[in-house]
CSV table of C-alpha atoms in Angstrom, one decimal:
chain,number,residue,atom,x,y,z
A,1093,UNK,CA,17.9,22.9,10.5
A,1094,UNK,CA,16.5,19.4,11.5
A,1095,UNK,CA,13.2,21.2,12.6
A,1096,UNK,CA,13.0,22.7,9.0
A,1097,UNK,CA,13.5,19.3,7.5
A,1098,UNK,CA,10.7,17.8,9.5
A,1099,UNK,CA,8.4,20.7,8.8
A,1100,UNK,CA,9.0,20.3,5.1
A,1101,UNK,CA,8.5,16.5,5.3
A,1102,UNK,CA,5.3,16.8,7.2
A,1103,UNK,CA,4.1,19.6,4.9
A,1104,UNK,CA,4.7,17.5,1.8
A,1105,UNK,CA,2.9,14.6,3.5
A,1106,UNK,CA,-0.1,17.0,4.2
A,1107,UNK,CA,-0.1,18.3,0.6
A,1108,UNK,CA,0.2,14.8,-0.8
A,1109,UNK,CA,-2.9,13.7,1.2
A,1110,UNK,CA,-4.8,16.8,0.2
A,1111,UNK,CA,-3.9,16.0,-3.3
A,1112,UNK,CA,-5.5,12.7,-3.1
A,1113,UNK,CA,-8.8,14.6,-2.9
A,1114,UNK,CA,-8.1,17.8,-4.7
A,1115,UNK,CA,-6.6,16.9,-8.0
A,1116,UNK,CA,-4.7,20.1,-8.8
A,1117,UNK,CA,-2.3,19.4,-5.9
A,1118,UNK,CA,0.7,17.0,-6.6
A,1119,UNK,CA,-0.6,14.2,-4.4
A,1120,UNK,CA,1.6,11.1,-4.5
A,1121,UNK,CA,4.5,13.1,-5.9
A,1122,UNK,CA,4.5,15.3,-2.9
A,1123,UNK,CA,4.6,12.3,-0.6
A,1124,UNK,CA,7.4,10.8,-2.8
A,1125,UNK,CA,9.3,14.0,-2.8
A,1126,UNK,CA,9.1,14.1,1.0
A,1127,UNK,CA,11.4,11.0,1.1
A,1128,UNK,CA,14.1,13.0,-0.8
A,1129,UNK,CA,13.7,16.0,1.5
A,1130,UNK,CA,14.3,13.6,4.4
A,1131,UNK,CA,17.3,12.3,2.7
A,1132,UNK,CA,18.8,15.8,2.0
A,1133,UNK,CA,18.2,17.0,5.5
A,1134,UNK,CA,19.1,13.9,7.5
A,1135,UNK,CA,20.4,10.8,5.6
A,1136,UNK,CA,19.6,8.6,2.7
A,1137,UNK,CA,21.3,5.7,4.6
A,1138,UNK,CA,18.0,4.1,5.9
A,1139,UNK,CA,16.7,3.8,2.4
A,1140,UNK,CA,18.0,0.9,0.3
A,1141,UNK,CA,17.1,-0.4,-3.1
A,1142,UNK,CA,14.0,-2.4,-1.7
A,1143,UNK,CA,12.5,0.9,-0.1
A,1144,UNK,CA,12.9,2.9,-3.4
A,1145,UNK,CA,11.6,0.1,-5.4
A,1146,UNK,CA,8.6,-0.4,-3.2
A,1147,UNK,CA,7.8,3.3,-3.1
A,1148,UNK,CA,8.4,3.8,-6.7
A,1149,UNK,CA,6.1,0.9,-7.6
A,1150,UNK,CA,3.3,2.4,-5.4
A,1151,UNK,CA,3.7,5.8,-7.2
A,1152,UNK,CA,3.4,4.2,-10.6
A,1153,UNK,CA,0.4,2.1,-9.6
A,1154,UNK,CA,-1.2,5.1,-8.1
A,1155,UNK,CA,-0.7,7.2,-11.2
A,1156,UNK,CA,-2.0,4.5,-13.6
A,1157,UNK,CA,-4.9,3.6,-11.1
A,1158,UNK,CA,-5.9,7.2,-10.7
A,1159,UNK,CA,-6.8,7.5,-14.5
A,1160,UNK,CA,-7.9,3.8,-14.8
A,1161,UNK,CA,-10.4,3.9,-11.8
A,1162,UNK,CA,-12.0,7.2,-13.1
A,1163,UNK,CA,-12.3,5.8,-16.5
A,1164,UNK,CA,-13.7,2.5,-15.1
A,1165,UNK,CA,-16.5,4.4,-13.4
A,1166,UNK,CA,-17.5,6.1,-16.7
A,1167,UNK,CA,-17.2,2.9,-18.7
A,1168,UNK,CA,-19.0,0.8,-16.1
A,1169,UNK,CA,-22.0,3.0,-16.4
A,1170,UNK,CA,-22.0,2.8,-20.1
A,1171,UNK,CA,-19.9,5.9,-21.2
A,1172,UNK,CA,-17.8,6.6,-24.1
A,1173,UNK,CA,-14.2,7.7,-24.5
A,1174,UNK,CA,-15.4,11.2,-25.0
A,1175,UNK,CA,-17.1,11.1,-21.6
A,1176,UNK,CA,-13.9,9.7,-20.0
A,1177,UNK,CA,-12.0,12.7,-21.4
A,1178,UNK,CA,-14.6,15.4,-20.6
A,1179,UNK,CA,-15.0,13.9,-17.1
A,1180,UNK,CA,-11.2,14.1,-16.6
A,1181,UNK,CA,-11.2,17.7,-17.7
A,1182,UNK,CA,-14.2,18.3,-15.4
A,1183,UNK,CA,-12.2,17.0,-12.4
A,1184,UNK,CA,-9.4,19.4,-13.1
A,1185,UNK,CA,-11.5,22.4,-14.1
A,1186,UNK,CA,-14.6,21.9,-11.9
A,1187,UNK,CA,-13.1,23.1,-8.6
A,1188,UNK,CA,-12.0,26.3,-10.2
A,1189,UNK,CA,-15.3,27.1,-11.9
A,1190,UNK,CA,-17.5,26.0,-9.1
A,1191,UNK,CA,-15.3,26.2,-6.0
A,1192,UNK,CA,-17.7,24.5,-3.4
A,1193,UNK,CA,-19.1,21.7,-5.5
A,1194,UNK,CA,-16.8,21.7,-8.5
A,1195,UNK,CA,-15.0,18.5,-7.4
A,1196,UNK,CA,-18.2,16.6,-7.8
A,1197,UNK,CA,-20.0,18.7,-10.5
A,1198,UNK,CA,-17.0,18.9,-12.8
A,1199,UNK,CA,-16.7,15.1,-13.6
A,1200,UNK,CA,-20.5,14.7,-13.4
A,1201,UNK,CA,-21.2,17.5,-16.0
A,1202,UNK,CA,-18.2,16.6,-18.1
A,1203,UNK,CA,-19.3,13.0,-18.5
A,1204,UNK,CA,-22.9,14.0,-19.1
A,1205,UNK,CA,-21.9,16.6,-21.8
A,1206,UNK,CA,-19.8,13.9,-23.5
A,1207,UNK,CA,-22.8,11.6,-23.7
A,1208,UNK,CA,-25.1,14.3,-24.8
A,1209,UNK,CA,-22.6,15.3,-27.6
A,1210,UNK,CA,-22.7,11.6,-28.7
A,1211,UNK,CA,-26.5,11.9,-29.0
A,1212,UNK,CA,-27.4,9.9,-25.8
A,1213,UNK,CA,-30.5,10.6,-23.8
A,1214,UNK,CA,-30.5,12.9,-20.8
A,1215,UNK,CA,-31.1,9.9,-18.4
A,1216,UNK,CA,-28.3,7.8,-19.9
A,1217,UNK,CA,-26.0,10.9,-19.8
A,1218,UNK,CA,-26.8,11.4,-16.1
A,1219,UNK,CA,-26.2,7.7,-15.3
A,1220,UNK,CA,-22.8,8.0,-17.0
A,1221,UNK,CA,-22.2,11.2,-15.1
A,1222,UNK,CA,-22.9,9.3,-11.8
A,1223,UNK,CA,-20.5,6.7,-12.9
A,1224,UNK,CA,-17.7,9.3,-13.2
A,1225,UNK,CA,-18.4,10.5,-9.6
A,1226,UNK,CA,-18.4,6.9,-8.4
A,1227,UNK,CA,-15.0,6.4,-10.3
A,1228,UNK,CA,-13.8,9.7,-8.6
A,1229,UNK,CA,-14.6,8.7,-5.2
A,1230,UNK,CA,-13.2,5.1,-5.7
A,1231,UNK,CA,-10.0,6.7,-6.9
A,1232,UNK,CA,-9.8,9.0,-3.9
A,1233,UNK,CA,-10.2,6.0,-1.6
A,1234,UNK,CA,-7.4,4.1,-3.4
A,1235,UNK,CA,-5.1,7.1,-3.3
A,1236,UNK,CA,-5.6,7.9,0.3
A,1237,UNK,CA,-5.0,4.3,1.3
A,1238,UNK,CA,-1.9,3.8,-0.8
A,1239,UNK,CA,-0.4,7.2,0.2
A,1240,UNK,CA,-1.0,6.2,3.8
A,1241,UNK,CA,0.9,3.0,3.1
A,1242,UNK,CA,3.8,4.9,1.6
A,1243,UNK,CA,4.0,7.3,4.7
A,1244,UNK,CA,3.7,4.3,7.2
A,1245,UNK,CA,6.5,2.4,5.3
A,1246,UNK,CA,8.6,5.5,5.4
A,1247,UNK,CA,8.1,5.9,9.2
A,1248,UNK,CA,8.8,2.2,9.9
A,1249,UNK,CA,11.9,2.4,7.7
A,1250,UNK,CA,13.3,5.4,9.6
A,1251,UNK,CA,12.5,4.0,13.0
A,1252,UNK,CA,13.6,0.4,12.3
A,1253,UNK,CA,16.7,1.0,10.1
């Protein structure tokens, strides 16, 4: 039974890390859920209020930052709210429509379409689209780092306590 517990915890960590890159996977929530799986299979005893407060704070920061960093990329390059929305939709839909390149082309095209609808030039629309991709990659870096921090804190916690 303990082997199954570890398999589930590790699988959730893997899904979480993949979710940092592929937005349709649960990402940080999978990592967070792994802590509960560990508790159910082994024990919640090592985790006190400080552990849960720290991990929950990281989850909240990640969820807010995920949207904010992507929106920052679009705004930094002169994009509108419509471009932010269409870029976000492109991040979600893109990988399904264009499997190999949709993760990059989805937000790029979404932001570009948003600017073109607003009457901007093709060059400005492309610049905003590039901003959406910069925001996406910045967001991925932040998510990977913070999710790794969550996993390392978890490992330290179960070893040390």
